[in-house]
mmCIF file with all atom_site columns, C-alpha atoms in Angstrom:
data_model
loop_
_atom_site.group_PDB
_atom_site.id
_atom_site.type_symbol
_atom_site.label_atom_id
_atom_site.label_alt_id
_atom_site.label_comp_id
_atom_site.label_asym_id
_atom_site.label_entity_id
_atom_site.label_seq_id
_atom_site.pdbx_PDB_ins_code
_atom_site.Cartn_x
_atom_site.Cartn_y
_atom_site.Cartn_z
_atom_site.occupancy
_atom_site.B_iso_or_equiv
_atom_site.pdbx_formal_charge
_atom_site.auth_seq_id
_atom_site.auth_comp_id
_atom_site.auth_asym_id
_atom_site.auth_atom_id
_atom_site.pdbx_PDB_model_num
ATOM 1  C CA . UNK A 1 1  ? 0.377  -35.209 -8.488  1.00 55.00 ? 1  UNK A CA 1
ATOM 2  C CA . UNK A 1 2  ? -1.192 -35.873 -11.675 1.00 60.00 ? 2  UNK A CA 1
ATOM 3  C CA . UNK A 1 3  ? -1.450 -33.101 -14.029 1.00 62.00 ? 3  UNK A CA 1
ATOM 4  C CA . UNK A 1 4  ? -4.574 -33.511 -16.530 1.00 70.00 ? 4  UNK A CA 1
ATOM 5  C CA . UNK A 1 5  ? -3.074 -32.884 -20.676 1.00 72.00 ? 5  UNK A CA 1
ATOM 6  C CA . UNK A 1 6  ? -3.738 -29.377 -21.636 1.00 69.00 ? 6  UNK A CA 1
ATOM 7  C CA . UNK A 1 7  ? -4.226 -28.338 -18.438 1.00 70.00 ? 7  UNK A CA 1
ATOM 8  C CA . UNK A 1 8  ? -1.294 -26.185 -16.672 1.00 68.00 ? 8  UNK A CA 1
ATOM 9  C CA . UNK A 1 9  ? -1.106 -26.545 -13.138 1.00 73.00 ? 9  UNK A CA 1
ATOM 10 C CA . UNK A 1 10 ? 0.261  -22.989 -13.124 1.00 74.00 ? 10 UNK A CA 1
ATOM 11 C CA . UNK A 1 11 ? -1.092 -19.678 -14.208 1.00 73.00 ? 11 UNK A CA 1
ATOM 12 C CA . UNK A 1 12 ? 1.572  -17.501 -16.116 1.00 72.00 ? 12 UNK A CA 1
ATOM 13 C CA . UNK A 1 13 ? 2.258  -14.487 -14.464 1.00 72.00 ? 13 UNK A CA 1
ATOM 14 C CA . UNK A 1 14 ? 0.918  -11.691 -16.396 1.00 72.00 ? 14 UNK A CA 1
ATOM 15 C CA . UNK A 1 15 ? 3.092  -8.903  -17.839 1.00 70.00 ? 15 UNK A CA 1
ATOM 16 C CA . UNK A 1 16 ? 2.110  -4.958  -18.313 1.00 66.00 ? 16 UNK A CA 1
ATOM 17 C CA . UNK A 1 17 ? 3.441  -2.646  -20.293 1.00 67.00 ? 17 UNK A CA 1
ATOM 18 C CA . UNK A 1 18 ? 3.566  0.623   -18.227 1.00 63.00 ? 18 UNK A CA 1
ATOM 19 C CA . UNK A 1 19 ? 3.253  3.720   -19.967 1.00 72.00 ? 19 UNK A CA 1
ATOM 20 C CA . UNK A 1 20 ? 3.693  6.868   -18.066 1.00 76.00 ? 20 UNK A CA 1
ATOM 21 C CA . UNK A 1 21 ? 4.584  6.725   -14.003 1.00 81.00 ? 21 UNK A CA 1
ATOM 22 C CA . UNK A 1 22 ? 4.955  3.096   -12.972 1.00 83.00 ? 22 UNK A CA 1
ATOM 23 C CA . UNK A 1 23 ? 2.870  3.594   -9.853  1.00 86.00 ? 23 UNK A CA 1
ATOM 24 C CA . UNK A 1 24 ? 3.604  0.590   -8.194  1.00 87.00 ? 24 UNK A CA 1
ATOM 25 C CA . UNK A 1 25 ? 7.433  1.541   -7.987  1.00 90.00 ? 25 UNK A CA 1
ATOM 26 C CA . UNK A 1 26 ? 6.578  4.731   -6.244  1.00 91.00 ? 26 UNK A CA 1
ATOM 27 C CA . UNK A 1 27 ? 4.552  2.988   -3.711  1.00 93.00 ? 27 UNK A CA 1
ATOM 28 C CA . UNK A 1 28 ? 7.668  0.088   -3.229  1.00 94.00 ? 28 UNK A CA 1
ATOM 29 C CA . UNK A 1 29 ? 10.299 3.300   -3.154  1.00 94.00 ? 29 UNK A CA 1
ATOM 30 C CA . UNK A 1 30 ? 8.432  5.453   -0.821  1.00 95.00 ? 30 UNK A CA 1
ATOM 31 C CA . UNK A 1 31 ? 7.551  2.553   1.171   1.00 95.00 ? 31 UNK A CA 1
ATOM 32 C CA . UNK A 1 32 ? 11.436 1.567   1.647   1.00 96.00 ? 32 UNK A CA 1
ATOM 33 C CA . UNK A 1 33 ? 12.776 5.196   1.742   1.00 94.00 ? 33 UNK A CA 1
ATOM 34 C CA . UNK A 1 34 ? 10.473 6.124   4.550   1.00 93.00 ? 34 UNK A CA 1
ATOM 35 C CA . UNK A 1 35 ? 11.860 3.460   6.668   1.00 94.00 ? 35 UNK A CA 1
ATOM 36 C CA . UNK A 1 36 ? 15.376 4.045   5.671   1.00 95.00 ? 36 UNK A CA 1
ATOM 37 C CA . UNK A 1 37 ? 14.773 7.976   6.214   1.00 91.00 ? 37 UNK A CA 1
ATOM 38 C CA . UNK A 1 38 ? 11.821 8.014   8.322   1.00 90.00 ? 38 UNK A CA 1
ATOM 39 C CA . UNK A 1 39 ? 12.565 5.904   11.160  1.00 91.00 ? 39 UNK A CA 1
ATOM 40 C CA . UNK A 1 40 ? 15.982 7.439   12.208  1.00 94.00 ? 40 UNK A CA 1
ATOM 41 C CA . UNK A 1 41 ? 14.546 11.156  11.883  1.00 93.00 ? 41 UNK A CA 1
ATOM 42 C CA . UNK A 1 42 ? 11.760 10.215  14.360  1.00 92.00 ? 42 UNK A CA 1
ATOM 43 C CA . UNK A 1 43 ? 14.403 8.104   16.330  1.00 92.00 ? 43 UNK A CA 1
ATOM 44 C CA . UNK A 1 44 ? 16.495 11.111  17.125  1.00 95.00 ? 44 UNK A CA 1
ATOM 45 C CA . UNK A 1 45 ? 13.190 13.825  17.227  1.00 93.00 ? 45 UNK A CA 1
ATOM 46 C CA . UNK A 1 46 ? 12.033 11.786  20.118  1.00 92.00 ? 46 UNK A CA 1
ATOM 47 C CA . UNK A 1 47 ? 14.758 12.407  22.292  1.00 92.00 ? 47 UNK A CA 1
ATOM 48 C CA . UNK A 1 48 ? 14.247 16.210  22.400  1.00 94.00 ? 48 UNK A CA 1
ATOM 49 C CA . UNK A 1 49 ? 10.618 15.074  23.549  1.00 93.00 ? 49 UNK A CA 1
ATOM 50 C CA . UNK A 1 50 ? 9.298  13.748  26.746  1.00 93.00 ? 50 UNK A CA 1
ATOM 51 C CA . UNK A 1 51 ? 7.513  10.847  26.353  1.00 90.00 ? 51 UNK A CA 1
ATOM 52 C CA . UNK A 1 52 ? 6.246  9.085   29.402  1.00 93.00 ? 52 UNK A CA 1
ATOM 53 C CA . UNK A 1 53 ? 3.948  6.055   27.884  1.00 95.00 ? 53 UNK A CA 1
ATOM 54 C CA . UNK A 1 54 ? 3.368  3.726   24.617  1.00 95.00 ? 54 UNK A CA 1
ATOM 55 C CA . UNK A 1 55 ? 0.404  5.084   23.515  1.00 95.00 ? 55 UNK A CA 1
ATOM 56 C CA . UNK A 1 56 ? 2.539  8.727   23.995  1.00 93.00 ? 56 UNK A CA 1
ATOM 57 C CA . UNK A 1 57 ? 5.257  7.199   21.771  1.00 93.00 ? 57 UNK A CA 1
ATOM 58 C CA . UNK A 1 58 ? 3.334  6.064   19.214  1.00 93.00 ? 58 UNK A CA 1
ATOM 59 C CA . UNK A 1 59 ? 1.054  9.399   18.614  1.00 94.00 ? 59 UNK A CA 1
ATOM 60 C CA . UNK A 1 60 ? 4.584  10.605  18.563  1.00 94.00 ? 60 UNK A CA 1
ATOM 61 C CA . UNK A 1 61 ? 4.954  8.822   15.582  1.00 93.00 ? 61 UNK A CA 1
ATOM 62 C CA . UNK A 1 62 ? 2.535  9.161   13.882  1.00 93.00 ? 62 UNK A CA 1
ATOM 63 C CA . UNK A 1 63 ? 2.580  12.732  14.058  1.00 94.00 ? 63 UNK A CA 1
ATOM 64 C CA . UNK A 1 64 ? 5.888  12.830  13.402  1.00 93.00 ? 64 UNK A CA 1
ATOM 65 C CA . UNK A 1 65 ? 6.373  9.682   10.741  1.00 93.00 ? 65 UNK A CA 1
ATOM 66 C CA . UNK A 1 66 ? 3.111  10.860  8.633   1.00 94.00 ? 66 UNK A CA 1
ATOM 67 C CA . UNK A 1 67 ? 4.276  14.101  7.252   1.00 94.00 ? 67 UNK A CA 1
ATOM 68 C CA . UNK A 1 68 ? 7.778  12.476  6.297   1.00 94.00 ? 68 UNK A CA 1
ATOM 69 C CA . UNK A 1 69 ? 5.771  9.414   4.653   1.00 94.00 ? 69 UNK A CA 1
ATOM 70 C CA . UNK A 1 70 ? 4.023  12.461  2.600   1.00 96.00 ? 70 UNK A CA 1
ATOM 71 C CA . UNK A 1 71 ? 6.829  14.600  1.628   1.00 95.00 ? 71 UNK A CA 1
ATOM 72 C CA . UNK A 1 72 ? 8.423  11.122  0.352   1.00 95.00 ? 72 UNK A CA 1
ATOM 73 C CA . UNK A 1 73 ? 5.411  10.059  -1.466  1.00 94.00 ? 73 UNK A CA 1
ATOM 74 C CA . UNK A 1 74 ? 5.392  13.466  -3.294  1.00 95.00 ? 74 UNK A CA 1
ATOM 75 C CA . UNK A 1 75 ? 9.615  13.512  -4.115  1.00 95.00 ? 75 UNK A CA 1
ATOM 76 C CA . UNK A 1 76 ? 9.505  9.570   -5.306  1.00 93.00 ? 76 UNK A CA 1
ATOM 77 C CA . UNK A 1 77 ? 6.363  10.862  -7.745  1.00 91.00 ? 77 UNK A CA 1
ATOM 78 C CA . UNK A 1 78 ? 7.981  13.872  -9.259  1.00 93.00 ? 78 UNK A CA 1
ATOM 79 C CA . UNK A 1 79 ? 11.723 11.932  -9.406  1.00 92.00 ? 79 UNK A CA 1
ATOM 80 C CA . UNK A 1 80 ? 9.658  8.999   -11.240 1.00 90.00 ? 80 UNK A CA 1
ATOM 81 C CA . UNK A 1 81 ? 7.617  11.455  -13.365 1.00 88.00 ? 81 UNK A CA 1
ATOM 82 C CA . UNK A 1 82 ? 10.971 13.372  -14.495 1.00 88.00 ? 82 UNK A CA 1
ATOM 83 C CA . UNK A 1 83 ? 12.534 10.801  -15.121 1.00 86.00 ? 83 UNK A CA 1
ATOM 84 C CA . UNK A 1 84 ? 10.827 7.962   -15.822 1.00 75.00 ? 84 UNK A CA 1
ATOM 85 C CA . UNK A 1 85 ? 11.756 6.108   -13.010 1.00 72.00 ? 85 UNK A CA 1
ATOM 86 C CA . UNK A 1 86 ? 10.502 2.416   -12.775 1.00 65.00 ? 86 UNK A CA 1
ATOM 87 C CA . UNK A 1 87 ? 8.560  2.108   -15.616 1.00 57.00 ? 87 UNK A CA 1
ATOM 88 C CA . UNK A 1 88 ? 11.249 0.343   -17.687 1.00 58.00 ? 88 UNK A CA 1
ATOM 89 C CA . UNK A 1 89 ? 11.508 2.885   -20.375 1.00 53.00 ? 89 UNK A CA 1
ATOM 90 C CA . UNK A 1 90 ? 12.638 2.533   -23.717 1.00 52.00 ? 90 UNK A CA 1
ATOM 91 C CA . UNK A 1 91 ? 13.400 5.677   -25.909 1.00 52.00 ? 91 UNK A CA 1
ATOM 92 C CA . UNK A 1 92 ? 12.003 6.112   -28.876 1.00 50.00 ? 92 UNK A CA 1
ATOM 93 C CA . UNK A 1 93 ? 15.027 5.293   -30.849 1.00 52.00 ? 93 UNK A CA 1
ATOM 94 C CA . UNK A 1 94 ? 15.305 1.288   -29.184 1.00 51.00 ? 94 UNK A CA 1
ATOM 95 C CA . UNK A 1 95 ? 12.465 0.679   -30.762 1.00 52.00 ? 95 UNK A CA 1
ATOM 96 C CA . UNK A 1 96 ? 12.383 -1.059  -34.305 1.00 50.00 ? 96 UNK A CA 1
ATOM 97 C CA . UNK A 1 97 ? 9.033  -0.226  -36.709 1.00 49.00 ? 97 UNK A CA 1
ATOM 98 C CA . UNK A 1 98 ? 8.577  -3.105  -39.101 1.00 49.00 ? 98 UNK A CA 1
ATOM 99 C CA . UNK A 1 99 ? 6.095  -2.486  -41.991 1.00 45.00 ? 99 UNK A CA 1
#
């Protein structure tokens, strides 16, 4: 392959500087957390339920799974916004002014 001069056959990735709650790690945490927490909590909730078919299971969770996806949504937000979680802070003081 034959690249053309001045011409990258690559974009750069971009970079952003996040100020505030790094939204994107609160979607990847509460994302992973609800599996690691989620699935086992419905696991064992479902065996104090009958349920005789598929589509019985899986209203099952749902019902169950959504308001655990929620309540992690909400605790990964207010961790990240307390502490500034994900966002790859800095304080104040790391940071050099030149004049």
């Amino acid at each position: 392959m034959s690249v053309r001069p001045g011409w990258e056959p690559v974009q750069p990735v971009e970079q952003v500087e996040v100020e505030g709650v790094d939204y994107g790690w609160v979607m990847q945490t509460t994302f992973v957390v609800t599996i690691l927490v989620g699935a086992p909590v419905v696991a064992v909730l479902s065996t104090f339920v009958t349920l005789e078919s598929w589509g019985a299971r899986a209203a099952f969770a749902v019902r169950v799974g959504a308001p655990i996806w929620f309540l992690t949504a909400v605790v990964v937000a207010v961790y990240a916004r307390r502490t500034e979680a994900g966002d790859g802070y800095s304080s104040p003081d790391d940071e050099s002014d030149e004049d």
